[in-house]
Amino acid sequence: MTATENVAAALPVATFTDAMSRLVSGLAVVTTRQATGRPCGLLVSSICSYSVHPPSVLLVVDHASRCRDPLTHCAEFGVHLLGSAQERTARTFASRGADKFADVAWAWDGTVPRLGAAPIYLRCTATAVFDHGDHTVLIGEVTHTEVAEGEPLVCYQRQFDWRLKRNGVRHP
Ligand SMILES: Cc1cc2nc3c(=O)[nH]c(=O)nc-3n(C[C@H](O)[C@H](O)[C@H](O)COP(=O)(O)O)c2cc1C
């Protein structure tokens, strides 16, 4: 066993997840089309800008996610960065509901399910996939963006409704 594996084995999961819950993150719904033709999507916080040339994003999907297989085999996927009014949408896509798309406005953008209300939309071509531990890393090249102004939905210590402060005043 290597020194790295020794350290990882000794660290309790809760210690790690508690530390990482203190990293402020935006929230995104990632969507694609399943082999059946049905849409699928999940909420992720593990998303970031990856390269500028080409423009690409990186996100991480749990092996237990039902979206993992469709996302690792798709040609395209969509990333929807959520706005502060979309806590309900976040909770829907963080669930394992039978039809997460039943109560949200959406339409096909080619093979990508596009959520209507999300202020930021990125259509991505899937370009790389690799596994590490119990998660899969996906890299997507961004081919199209739509951006509307508005406050983001921000997650901190497992709370979705955390608000940005401006000039020390907490926003309602
Ligand atoms: C705040 C928050 C952030 C999450 N981030 C991720 C993530 O980055 N990657 C992931 O695979 N799951 C993440 N999840 C969990 C999935 O959204 C959840 O497991 C979902 O039920 C998966 O749906 P599916 O099985 O239909 O794909 C997150 C959940 C929450 C509440």
mmCIF file with all atom_site columns, C-alpha atoms and ligand atoms in Angstrom:
data_model
loop_
_atom_site.group_PDB
_atom_site.id
_atom_site.type_symbol
_atom_site.label_atom_id
_atom_site.label_alt_id
_atom_site.label_comp_id
_atom_site.label_asym_id
_atom_site.label_entity_id
_atom_site.label_seq_id
_atom_site.pdbx_PDB_ins_code
_atom_site.Cartn_x
_atom_site.Cartn_y
_atom_site.Cartn_z
_atom_site.occupancy
_atom_site.B_iso_or_equiv
_atom_site.pdbx_formal_charge
_atom_site.auth_seq_id
_atom_site.auth_comp_id
_atom_site.auth_asym_id
_atom_site.auth_atom_id
_atom_site.pdbx_PDB_model_num
ATOM   1   C CA  . MET A 1 1   ? 0.000   0.000  0.000   1.00 0.00 ? 1   MET A CA  1
ATOM   2   C CA  . THR A 1 2   ? 1.286   3.470  -0.872  1.00 0.00 ? 2   THR A CA  1
ATOM   3   C CA  . ALA A 1 3   ? 1.601   6.351  1.587   1.00 0.00 ? 3   ALA A CA  1
ATOM   4   C CA  . THR A 1 4   ? -1.308  8.107  -0.169  1.00 0.00 ? 4   THR A CA  1
ATOM   5   C CA  . GLU A 1 5   ? -3.616  5.100  0.280   1.00 0.00 ? 5   GLU A CA  1
ATOM   6   C CA  . ASN A 1 6   ? -2.640  4.917  3.965   1.00 0.00 ? 6   ASN A CA  1
ATOM   7   C CA  . VAL A 1 7   ? -3.642  8.520  4.563   1.00 0.00 ? 7   VAL A CA  1
ATOM   8   C CA  . ALA A 1 8   ? -6.917  8.109  2.621   1.00 0.00 ? 8   ALA A CA  1
ATOM   9   C CA  . ALA A 1 9   ? -7.840  4.957  4.545   1.00 0.00 ? 9   ALA A CA  1
ATOM   10  C CA  . ALA A 1 10  ? -7.266  6.684  7.895   1.00 0.00 ? 10  ALA A CA  1
ATOM   11  C CA  . LEU A 1 11  ? -9.495  9.695  7.167   1.00 0.00 ? 11  LEU A CA  1
ATOM   12  C CA  . PRO A 1 12  ? -13.138 9.229  8.223   1.00 0.00 ? 12  PRO A CA  1
ATOM   13  C CA  . VAL A 1 13  ? -15.634 10.016 5.450   1.00 0.00 ? 13  VAL A CA  1
ATOM   14  C CA  . ALA A 1 14  ? -17.534 12.465 7.682   1.00 0.00 ? 14  ALA A CA  1
ATOM   15  C CA  . THR A 1 15  ? -14.353 14.418 8.367   1.00 0.00 ? 15  THR A CA  1
ATOM   16  C CA  . PHE A 1 16  ? -13.769 14.805 4.642   1.00 0.00 ? 16  PHE A CA  1
ATOM   17  C CA  . THR A 1 17  ? -17.377 15.661 3.736   1.00 0.00 ? 17  THR A CA  1
ATOM   18  C CA  . ASP A 1 18  ? -17.660 18.153 6.605   1.00 0.00 ? 18  ASP A CA  1
ATOM   19  C CA  . ALA A 1 19  ? -14.529 19.942 5.415   1.00 0.00 ? 19  ALA A CA  1
ATOM   20  C CA  . MET A 1 20  ? -15.731 20.029 1.806   1.00 0.00 ? 20  MET A CA  1
ATOM   21  C CA  . SER A 1 21  ? -19.223 21.260 2.785   1.00 0.00 ? 21  SER A CA  1
ATOM   22  C CA  . ARG A 1 22  ? -17.468 24.501 3.756   1.00 0.00 ? 22  ARG A CA  1
ATOM   23  C CA  . LEU A 1 23  ? -16.456 25.116 0.153   1.00 0.00 ? 23  LEU A CA  1
ATOM   24  C CA  . VAL A 1 24  ? -19.041 27.549 -1.228  1.00 0.00 ? 24  VAL A CA  1
ATOM   25  C CA  . SER A 1 25  ? -20.376 26.197 -4.502  1.00 0.00 ? 25  SER A CA  1
ATOM   26  C CA  . GLY A 1 26  ? -22.831 27.035 -7.207  1.00 0.00 ? 26  GLY A CA  1
ATOM   27  C CA  . LEU A 1 27  ? -25.391 24.409 -8.135  1.00 0.00 ? 27  LEU A CA  1
ATOM   28  C CA  . ALA A 1 28  ? -26.141 23.043 -11.580 1.00 0.00 ? 28  ALA A CA  1
ATOM   29  C CA  . VAL A 1 29  ? -28.576 20.602 -13.110 1.00 0.00 ? 29  VAL A CA  1
ATOM   30  C CA  . VAL A 1 30  ? -26.864 18.421 -15.705 1.00 0.00 ? 30  VAL A CA  1
ATOM   31  C CA  . THR A 1 31  ? -29.132 16.775 -18.280 1.00 0.00 ? 31  THR A CA  1
ATOM   32  C CA  . THR A 1 32  ? -28.896 14.403 -21.199 1.00 0.00 ? 32  THR A CA  1
ATOM   33  C CA  . ARG A 1 33  ? -30.961 11.923 -23.213 1.00 0.00 ? 33  ARG A CA  1
ATOM   34  C CA  . GLN A 1 34  ? -31.079 8.295  -22.156 1.00 0.00 ? 34  GLN A CA  1
ATOM   35  C CA  . ALA A 1 35  ? -30.884 5.401  -24.639 1.00 0.00 ? 35  ALA A CA  1
ATOM   36  C CA  . THR A 1 36  ? -34.664 5.064  -24.189 1.00 0.00 ? 36  THR A CA  1
ATOM   37  C CA  . GLY A 1 37  ? -35.124 8.594  -25.532 1.00 0.00 ? 37  GLY A CA  1
ATOM   38  C CA  . ARG A 1 38  ? -36.260 9.888  -22.123 1.00 0.00 ? 38  ARG A CA  1
ATOM   39  C CA  . PRO A 1 39  ? -34.521 12.869 -20.480 1.00 0.00 ? 39  PRO A CA  1
ATOM   40  C CA  . CYS A 1 40  ? -32.464 12.430 -17.313 1.00 0.00 ? 40  CYS A CA  1
ATOM   41  C CA  . GLY A 1 41  ? -30.821 14.916 -14.996 1.00 0.00 ? 41  GLY A CA  1
ATOM   42  C CA  . LEU A 1 42  ? -29.183 15.368 -11.614 1.00 0.00 ? 42  LEU A CA  1
ATOM   43  C CA  . LEU A 1 43  ? -28.080 18.180 -9.327  1.00 0.00 ? 43  LEU A CA  1
ATOM   44  C CA  . VAL A 1 44  ? -24.305 18.681 -9.025  1.00 0.00 ? 44  VAL A CA  1
ATOM   45  C CA  . SER A 1 45  ? -22.082 21.015 -7.063  1.00 0.00 ? 45  SER A CA  1
ATOM   46  C CA  . SER A 1 46  ? -18.904 19.493 -8.479  1.00 0.00 ? 46  SER A CA  1
ATOM   47  C CA  . ILE A 1 47  ? -18.702 21.600 -11.614 1.00 0.00 ? 47  ILE A CA  1
ATOM   48  C CA  . CYS A 1 48  ? -16.060 24.050 -12.706 1.00 0.00 ? 48  CYS A CA  1
ATOM   49  C CA  . SER A 1 49  ? -14.563 25.758 -15.694 1.00 0.00 ? 49  SER A CA  1
ATOM   50  C CA  . TYR A 1 50  ? -11.808 23.468 -17.005 1.00 0.00 ? 50  TYR A CA  1
ATOM   51  C CA  . SER A 1 51  ? -10.023 24.841 -20.080 1.00 0.00 ? 51  SER A CA  1
ATOM   52  C CA  . VAL A 1 52  ? -10.477 28.030 -22.092 1.00 0.00 ? 52  VAL A CA  1
ATOM   53  C CA  . HIS A 1 53  ? -8.958  26.662 -25.330 1.00 0.00 ? 53  HIS A CA  1
ATOM   54  C CA  . PRO A 1 54  ? -11.140 24.797 -26.006 1.00 0.00 ? 54  PRO A CA  1
ATOM   55  C CA  . PRO A 1 55  ? -13.890 26.187 -23.732 1.00 0.00 ? 55  PRO A CA  1
ATOM   56  C CA  . SER A 1 56  ? -14.748 23.287 -21.494 1.00 0.00 ? 56  SER A CA  1
ATOM   57  C CA  . VAL A 1 57  ? -16.223 22.325 -18.146 1.00 0.00 ? 57  VAL A CA  1
ATOM   58  C CA  . LEU A 1 58  ? -15.473 19.494 -15.743 1.00 0.00 ? 58  LEU A CA  1
ATOM   59  C CA  . LEU A 1 59  ? -18.043 17.774 -13.564 1.00 0.00 ? 59  LEU A CA  1
ATOM   60  C CA  . VAL A 1 60  ? -18.103 14.706 -11.363 1.00 0.00 ? 60  VAL A CA  1
ATOM   61  C CA  . VAL A 1 61  ? -20.838 12.055 -11.180 1.00 0.00 ? 61  VAL A CA  1
ATOM   62  C CA  . ASP A 1 62  ? -21.321 9.428  -8.496  1.00 0.00 ? 62  ASP A CA  1
ATOM   63  C CA  . HIS A 1 63  ? -21.262 5.818  -9.753  1.00 0.00 ? 63  HIS A CA  1
ATOM   64  C CA  . ALA A 1 64  ? -24.581 5.344  -7.912  1.00 0.00 ? 64  ALA A CA  1
ATOM   65  C CA  . SER A 1 65  ? -26.301 8.055  -9.989  1.00 0.00 ? 65  SER A CA  1
ATOM   66  C CA  . ARG A 1 66  ? -28.833 6.793  -12.520 1.00 0.00 ? 66  ARG A CA  1
ATOM   67  C CA  . CYS A 1 67  ? -27.528 9.523  -14.864 1.00 0.00 ? 67  CYS A CA  1
ATOM   68  C CA  . ARG A 1 68  ? -23.983 8.195  -14.815 1.00 0.00 ? 68  ARG A CA  1
ATOM   69  C CA  . ASP A 1 69  ? -24.430 5.645  -17.588 1.00 0.00 ? 69  ASP A CA  1
ATOM   70  C CA  . PRO A 1 70  ? -26.352 8.003  -19.928 1.00 0.00 ? 70  PRO A CA  1
ATOM   71  C CA  . LEU A 1 71  ? -23.817 10.784 -19.267 1.00 0.00 ? 71  LEU A CA  1
ATOM   72  C CA  . THR A 1 72  ? -20.791 8.583  -19.914 1.00 0.00 ? 72  THR A CA  1
ATOM   73  C CA  . HIS A 1 73  ? -22.249 7.392  -23.248 1.00 0.00 ? 73  HIS A CA  1
ATOM   74  C CA  . CYS A 1 74  ? -23.906 10.546 -24.566 1.00 0.00 ? 74  CYS A CA  1
ATOM   75  C CA  . ALA A 1 75  ? -22.677 12.792 -27.374 1.00 0.00 ? 75  ALA A CA  1
ATOM   76  C CA  . GLU A 1 76  ? -24.010 15.961 -25.741 1.00 0.00 ? 76  GLU A CA  1
ATOM   77  C CA  . PHE A 1 77  ? -25.181 17.130 -22.331 1.00 0.00 ? 77  PHE A CA  1
ATOM   78  C CA  . GLY A 1 78  ? -26.568 20.345 -20.885 1.00 0.00 ? 78  GLY A CA  1
ATOM   79  C CA  . VAL A 1 79  ? -25.424 22.289 -17.820 1.00 0.00 ? 79  VAL A CA  1
ATOM   80  C CA  . HIS A 1 80  ? -27.919 24.627 -16.138 1.00 0.00 ? 80  HIS A CA  1
ATOM   81  C CA  . LEU A 1 81  ? -26.454 26.928 -13.492 1.00 0.00 ? 81  LEU A CA  1
ATOM   82  C CA  . LEU A 1 82  ? -29.352 27.581 -11.142 1.00 0.00 ? 82  LEU A CA  1
ATOM   83  C CA  . GLY A 1 83  ? -30.669 30.934 -9.956  1.00 0.00 ? 83  GLY A CA  1
ATOM   84  C CA  . SER A 1 84  ? -31.514 31.859 -6.365  1.00 0.00 ? 84  SER A CA  1
ATOM   85  C CA  . ALA A 1 85  ? -35.246 31.256 -6.985  1.00 0.00 ? 85  ALA A CA  1
ATOM   86  C CA  . GLN A 1 86  ? -34.645 27.653 -8.070  1.00 0.00 ? 86  GLN A CA  1
ATOM   87  C CA  . GLU A 1 87  ? -34.228 25.866 -4.765  1.00 0.00 ? 87  GLU A CA  1
ATOM   88  C CA  . ARG A 1 88  ? -37.224 23.648 -5.579  1.00 0.00 ? 88  ARG A CA  1
ATOM   89  C CA  . THR A 1 89  ? -35.696 22.632 -8.910  1.00 0.00 ? 89  THR A CA  1
ATOM   90  C CA  . ALA A 1 90  ? -32.443 21.866 -7.094  1.00 0.00 ? 90  ALA A CA  1
ATOM   91  C CA  . ARG A 1 91  ? -34.242 19.587 -4.639  1.00 0.00 ? 91  ARG A CA  1
ATOM   92  C CA  . THR A 1 92  ? -36.157 17.847 -7.437  1.00 0.00 ? 92  THR A CA  1
ATOM   93  C CA  . PHE A 1 93  ? -32.962 17.013 -9.332  1.00 0.00 ? 93  PHE A CA  1
ATOM   94  C CA  . ALA A 1 94  ? -31.162 15.970 -6.136  1.00 0.00 ? 94  ALA A CA  1
ATOM   95  C CA  . SER A 1 95  ? -33.906 13.386 -5.569  1.00 0.00 ? 95  SER A CA  1
ATOM   96  C CA  . ARG A 1 96  ? -34.385 9.966  -7.115  1.00 0.00 ? 96  ARG A CA  1
ATOM   97  C CA  . GLY A 1 97  ? -37.899 10.785 -8.264  1.00 0.00 ? 97  GLY A CA  1
ATOM   98  C CA  . ALA A 1 98  ? -39.465 8.760  -11.055 1.00 0.00 ? 98  ALA A CA  1
ATOM   99  C CA  . ASP A 1 99  ? -40.004 11.765 -13.347 1.00 0.00 ? 99  ASP A CA  1
ATOM   100 C CA  . LYS A 1 100 ? -38.009 14.797 -12.328 1.00 0.00 ? 100 LYS A CA  1
ATOM   101 C CA  . PHE A 1 101 ? -39.109 16.609 -15.499 1.00 0.00 ? 101 PHE A CA  1
ATOM   102 C CA  . ALA A 1 102 ? -42.844 16.369 -14.778 1.00 0.00 ? 102 ALA A CA  1
ATOM   103 C CA  . ASP A 1 103 ? -43.122 19.704 -12.955 1.00 0.00 ? 103 ASP A CA  1
ATOM   104 C CA  . VAL A 1 104 ? -40.438 21.787 -14.679 1.00 0.00 ? 104 VAL A CA  1
ATOM   105 C CA  . ALA A 1 105 ? -40.625 23.624 -17.999 1.00 0.00 ? 105 ALA A CA  1
ATOM   106 C CA  . TRP A 1 106 ? -38.199 22.036 -20.469 1.00 0.00 ? 106 TRP A CA  1
ATOM   107 C CA  . ALA A 1 107 ? -37.753 21.360 -24.191 1.00 0.00 ? 107 ALA A CA  1
ATOM   108 C CA  . TRP A 1 108 ? -35.335 19.412 -26.380 1.00 0.00 ? 108 TRP A CA  1
ATOM   109 C CA  . ASP A 1 109 ? -32.326 21.363 -27.653 1.00 0.00 ? 109 ASP A CA  1
ATOM   110 C CA  . GLY A 1 110 ? -31.229 18.724 -30.162 1.00 0.00 ? 110 GLY A CA  1
ATOM   111 C CA  . THR A 1 111 ? -30.472 15.755 -27.895 1.00 0.00 ? 111 THR A CA  1
ATOM   112 C CA  . VAL A 1 112 ? -30.190 17.907 -24.764 1.00 0.00 ? 112 VAL A CA  1
ATOM   113 C CA  . PRO A 1 113 ? -33.102 18.498 -22.363 1.00 0.00 ? 113 PRO A CA  1
ATOM   114 C CA  . ARG A 1 114 ? -33.068 22.292 -21.813 1.00 0.00 ? 114 ARG A CA  1
ATOM   115 C CA  . LEU A 1 115 ? -34.642 23.552 -18.570 1.00 0.00 ? 115 LEU A CA  1
ATOM   116 C CA  . GLY A 1 116 ? -36.556 26.752 -19.248 1.00 0.00 ? 116 GLY A CA  1
ATOM   117 C CA  . ALA A 1 117 ? -35.999 28.716 -16.060 1.00 0.00 ? 117 ALA A CA  1
ATOM   118 C CA  . ALA A 1 118 ? -32.270 28.290 -15.490 1.00 0.00 ? 118 ALA A CA  1
ATOM   119 C CA  . PRO A 1 119 ? -30.472 31.620 -16.030 1.00 0.00 ? 119 PRO A CA  1
ATOM   120 C CA  . ILE A 1 120 ? -27.261 30.100 -17.364 1.00 0.00 ? 120 ILE A CA  1
ATOM   121 C CA  . TYR A 1 121 ? -27.282 27.307 -19.929 1.00 0.00 ? 121 TYR A CA  1
ATOM   122 C CA  . LEU A 1 122 ? -24.273 25.586 -21.479 1.00 0.00 ? 122 LEU A CA  1
ATOM   123 C CA  . ARG A 1 123 ? -24.643 22.994 -24.216 1.00 0.00 ? 123 ARG A CA  1
ATOM   124 C CA  . CYS A 1 124 ? -21.649 20.677 -24.190 1.00 0.00 ? 124 CYS A CA  1
ATOM   125 C CA  . THR A 1 125 ? -20.147 18.010 -26.405 1.00 0.00 ? 125 THR A CA  1
ATOM   126 C CA  . ALA A 1 126 ? -18.877 15.149 -24.240 1.00 0.00 ? 126 ALA A CA  1
ATOM   127 C CA  . THR A 1 127 ? -15.129 14.888 -24.856 1.00 0.00 ? 127 THR A CA  1
ATOM   128 C CA  . ALA A 1 128 ? -13.532 12.889 -22.029 1.00 0.00 ? 128 ALA A CA  1
ATOM   129 C CA  . VAL A 1 129 ? -14.547 10.504 -19.267 1.00 0.00 ? 129 VAL A CA  1
ATOM   130 C CA  . PHE A 1 130 ? -12.461 8.860  -16.576 1.00 0.00 ? 130 PHE A CA  1
ATOM   131 C CA  . ASP A 1 131 ? -13.095 7.116  -13.275 1.00 0.00 ? 131 ASP A CA  1
ATOM   132 C CA  . HIS A 1 132 ? -11.507 7.818  -9.935  1.00 0.00 ? 132 HIS A CA  1
ATOM   133 C CA  . GLY A 1 133 ? -12.715 5.971  -6.852  1.00 0.00 ? 133 GLY A CA  1
ATOM   134 C CA  . ASP A 1 134 ? -16.498 5.939  -6.646  1.00 0.00 ? 134 ASP A CA  1
ATOM   135 C CA  . HIS A 1 135 ? -17.013 8.859  -9.058  1.00 0.00 ? 135 HIS A CA  1
ATOM   136 C CA  . THR A 1 136 ? -16.654 9.549  -12.788 1.00 0.00 ? 136 THR A CA  1
ATOM   137 C CA  . VAL A 1 137 ? -15.115 12.729 -14.154 1.00 0.00 ? 137 VAL A CA  1
ATOM   138 C CA  . LEU A 1 138 ? -16.746 14.149 -17.300 1.00 0.00 ? 138 LEU A CA  1
ATOM   139 C CA  . ILE A 1 139 ? -15.292 16.856 -19.469 1.00 0.00 ? 139 ILE A CA  1
ATOM   140 C CA  . GLY A 1 140 ? -17.510 18.654 -21.928 1.00 0.00 ? 140 GLY A CA  1
ATOM   141 C CA  . GLU A 1 141 ? -16.601 21.152 -24.622 1.00 0.00 ? 141 GLU A CA  1
ATOM   142 C CA  . VAL A 1 142 ? -19.001 24.088 -24.494 1.00 0.00 ? 142 VAL A CA  1
ATOM   143 C CA  . THR A 1 143 ? -20.585 24.735 -27.901 1.00 0.00 ? 143 THR A CA  1
ATOM   144 C CA  . HIS A 1 144 ? -23.355 27.170 -26.955 1.00 0.00 ? 144 HIS A CA  1
ATOM   145 C CA  . THR A 1 145 ? -24.165 29.451 -23.999 1.00 0.00 ? 145 THR A CA  1
ATOM   146 C CA  . GLU A 1 146 ? -27.209 31.437 -22.885 1.00 0.00 ? 146 GLU A CA  1
ATOM   147 C CA  . VAL A 1 147 ? -26.766 33.883 -20.012 1.00 0.00 ? 147 VAL A CA  1
ATOM   148 C CA  . ALA A 1 148 ? -29.380 35.901 -18.112 1.00 0.00 ? 148 ALA A CA  1
ATOM   149 C CA  . GLU A 1 149 ? -28.612 38.242 -15.216 1.00 0.00 ? 149 GLU A CA  1
ATOM   150 C CA  . GLY A 1 150 ? -29.600 37.230 -11.694 1.00 0.00 ? 150 GLY A CA  1
ATOM   151 C CA  . GLU A 1 151 ? -28.299 35.935 -8.396  1.00 0.00 ? 151 GLU A CA  1
ATOM   152 C CA  . PRO A 1 152 ? -27.016 32.365 -8.301  1.00 0.00 ? 152 PRO A CA  1
ATOM   153 C CA  . LEU A 1 153 ? -28.240 29.570 -6.061  1.00 0.00 ? 153 LEU A CA  1
ATOM   154 C CA  . VAL A 1 154 ? -25.361 29.033 -3.664  1.00 0.00 ? 154 VAL A CA  1
ATOM   155 C CA  . CYS A 1 155 ? -24.707 26.046 -1.421  1.00 0.00 ? 155 CYS A CA  1
ATOM   156 C CA  . TYR A 1 156 ? -22.726 26.198 1.835   1.00 0.00 ? 156 TYR A CA  1
ATOM   157 C CA  . GLN A 1 157 ? -22.652 23.592 4.606   1.00 0.00 ? 157 GLN A CA  1
ATOM   158 C CA  . ARG A 1 158 ? -25.459 21.661 2.846   1.00 0.00 ? 158 ARG A CA  1
ATOM   159 C CA  . GLN A 1 159 ? -27.804 24.680 2.833   1.00 0.00 ? 159 GLN A CA  1
ATOM   160 C CA  . PHE A 1 160 ? -29.182 25.649 -0.573  1.00 0.00 ? 160 PHE A CA  1
ATOM   161 C CA  . ASP A 1 161 ? -30.532 29.035 0.473   1.00 0.00 ? 161 ASP A CA  1
ATOM   162 C CA  . TRP A 1 162 ? -27.286 30.601 1.491   1.00 0.00 ? 162 TRP A CA  1
ATOM   163 C CA  . ARG A 1 163 ? -27.251 34.174 0.249   1.00 0.00 ? 163 ARG A CA  1
ATOM   164 C CA  . LEU A 1 164 ? -24.405 36.341 -0.931  1.00 0.00 ? 164 LEU A CA  1
ATOM   165 C CA  . LYS A 1 165 ? -23.701 39.377 1.223   1.00 0.00 ? 165 LYS A CA  1
ATOM   166 C CA  . ARG A 1 166 ? -23.128 42.773 -0.329  1.00 0.00 ? 166 ARG A CA  1
ATOM   167 C CA  . ASN A 1 167 ? -21.705 45.608 1.789   1.00 0.00 ? 167 ASN A CA  1
ATOM   168 C CA  . GLY A 1 168 ? -22.286 43.473 4.856   1.00 0.00 ? 168 GLY A CA  1
ATOM   169 C CA  . VAL A 1 169 ? -26.073 43.430 4.350   1.00 0.00 ? 169 VAL A CA  1
ATOM   170 C CA  . ARG A 1 170 ? -27.721 40.044 4.036   1.00 0.00 ? 170 ARG A CA  1
ATOM   171 C CA  . HIS A 1 171 ? -30.048 39.882 1.057   1.00 0.00 ? 171 HIS A CA  1
ATOM   172 C CA  . PRO A 1 172 ? -33.614 38.730 1.749   1.00 0.00 ? 172 PRO A CA  1
HETATM 173 C C1  . LIG B 2 .   ? -25.980 20.108 -2.809  1.00 0.00 ? 1   LIG B C1  1
HETATM 174 C C2  . LIG B 2 .   ? -25.850 18.817 -3.577  1.00 0.00 ? 1   LIG B C2  1
HETATM 175 C C3  . LIG B 2 .   ? -24.789 18.634 -4.443  1.00 0.00 ? 1   LIG B C3  1
HETATM 176 C C4  . LIG B 2 .   ? -24.640 17.430 -5.163  1.00 0.00 ? 1   LIG B C4  1
HETATM 177 N N1  . LIG B 2 .   ? -23.574 17.280 -6.000  1.00 0.00 ? 1   LIG B N1  1
HETATM 178 C C5  . LIG B 2 .   ? -23.424 16.122 -6.677  1.00 0.00 ? 1   LIG B C5  1
HETATM 179 C C6  . LIG B 2 .   ? -22.332 15.954 -7.576  1.00 0.00 ? 1   LIG B C6  1
HETATM 180 O O1  . LIG B 2 .   ? -21.503 16.846 -7.763  1.00 0.00 ? 1   LIG B O1  1
HETATM 181 N N2  . LIG B 2 .   ? -22.231 14.772 -8.254  1.00 0.00 ? 1   LIG B N2  1
HETATM 182 C C7  . LIG B 2 .   ? -23.148 13.752 -8.070  1.00 0.00 ? 1   LIG B C7  1
HETATM 183 O O2  . LIG B 2 .   ? -23.008 12.694 -8.705  1.00 0.00 ? 1   LIG B O2  1
HETATM 184 N N3  . LIG B 2 .   ? -24.182 13.881 -7.212  1.00 0.00 ? 1   LIG B N3  1
HETATM 185 C C8  . LIG B 2 .   ? -24.348 15.052 -6.538  1.00 0.00 ? 1   LIG B C8  1
HETATM 186 N N4  . LIG B 2 .   ? -25.405 15.207 -5.692  1.00 0.00 ? 1   LIG B N4  1
HETATM 187 C C9  . LIG B 2 .   ? -26.330 14.078 -5.500  1.00 0.00 ? 1   LIG B C9  1
HETATM 188 C C10 . LIG B 2 .   ? -27.302 13.861 -6.663  1.00 0.00 ? 1   LIG B C10 1
HETATM 189 O O3  . LIG B 2 .   ? -27.953 15.052 -7.047  1.00 0.00 ? 1   LIG B O3  1
HETATM 190 C C11 . LIG B 2 .   ? -28.348 12.819 -6.214  1.00 0.00 ? 1   LIG B C11 1
HETATM 191 O O4  . LIG B 2 .   ? -27.682 11.622 -5.854  1.00 0.00 ? 1   LIG B O4  1
HETATM 192 C C12 . LIG B 2 .   ? -29.405 12.520 -7.264  1.00 0.00 ? 1   LIG B C12 1
HETATM 193 O O5  . LIG B 2 .   ? -30.447 11.808 -6.629  1.00 0.00 ? 1   LIG B O5  1
HETATM 194 C C13 . LIG B 2 .   ? -28.901 11.675 -8.416  1.00 0.00 ? 1   LIG B C13 1
HETATM 195 O O6  . LIG B 2 .   ? -30.007 11.426 -9.250  1.00 0.00 ? 1   LIG B O6  1
HETATM 196 P P1  . LIG B 2 .   ? -30.055 10.225 -10.293 1.00 0.00 ? 1   LIG B P1  1
HETATM 197 O O7  . LIG B 2 .   ? -29.814 8.944  -9.536  1.00 0.00 ? 1   LIG B O7  1
HETATM 198 O O8  . LIG B 2 .   ? -31.432 10.307 -10.892 1.00 0.00 ? 1   LIG B O8  1
HETATM 199 O O9  . LIG B 2 .   ? -28.974 10.478 -11.299 1.00 0.00 ? 1   LIG B O9  1
HETATM 200 C C14 . LIG B 2 .   ? -25.585 16.395 -4.997  1.00 0.00 ? 1   LIG B C14 1
HETATM 201 C C15 . LIG B 2 .   ? -26.675 16.590 -4.124  1.00 0.00 ? 1   LIG B C15 1
HETATM 202 C C16 . LIG B 2 .   ? -26.800 17.776 -3.428  1.00 0.00 ? 1   LIG B C16 1
HETATM 203 C C17 . LIG B 2 .   ? -27.978 17.950 -2.494  1.00 0.00 ? 1   LIG B C17 1
#
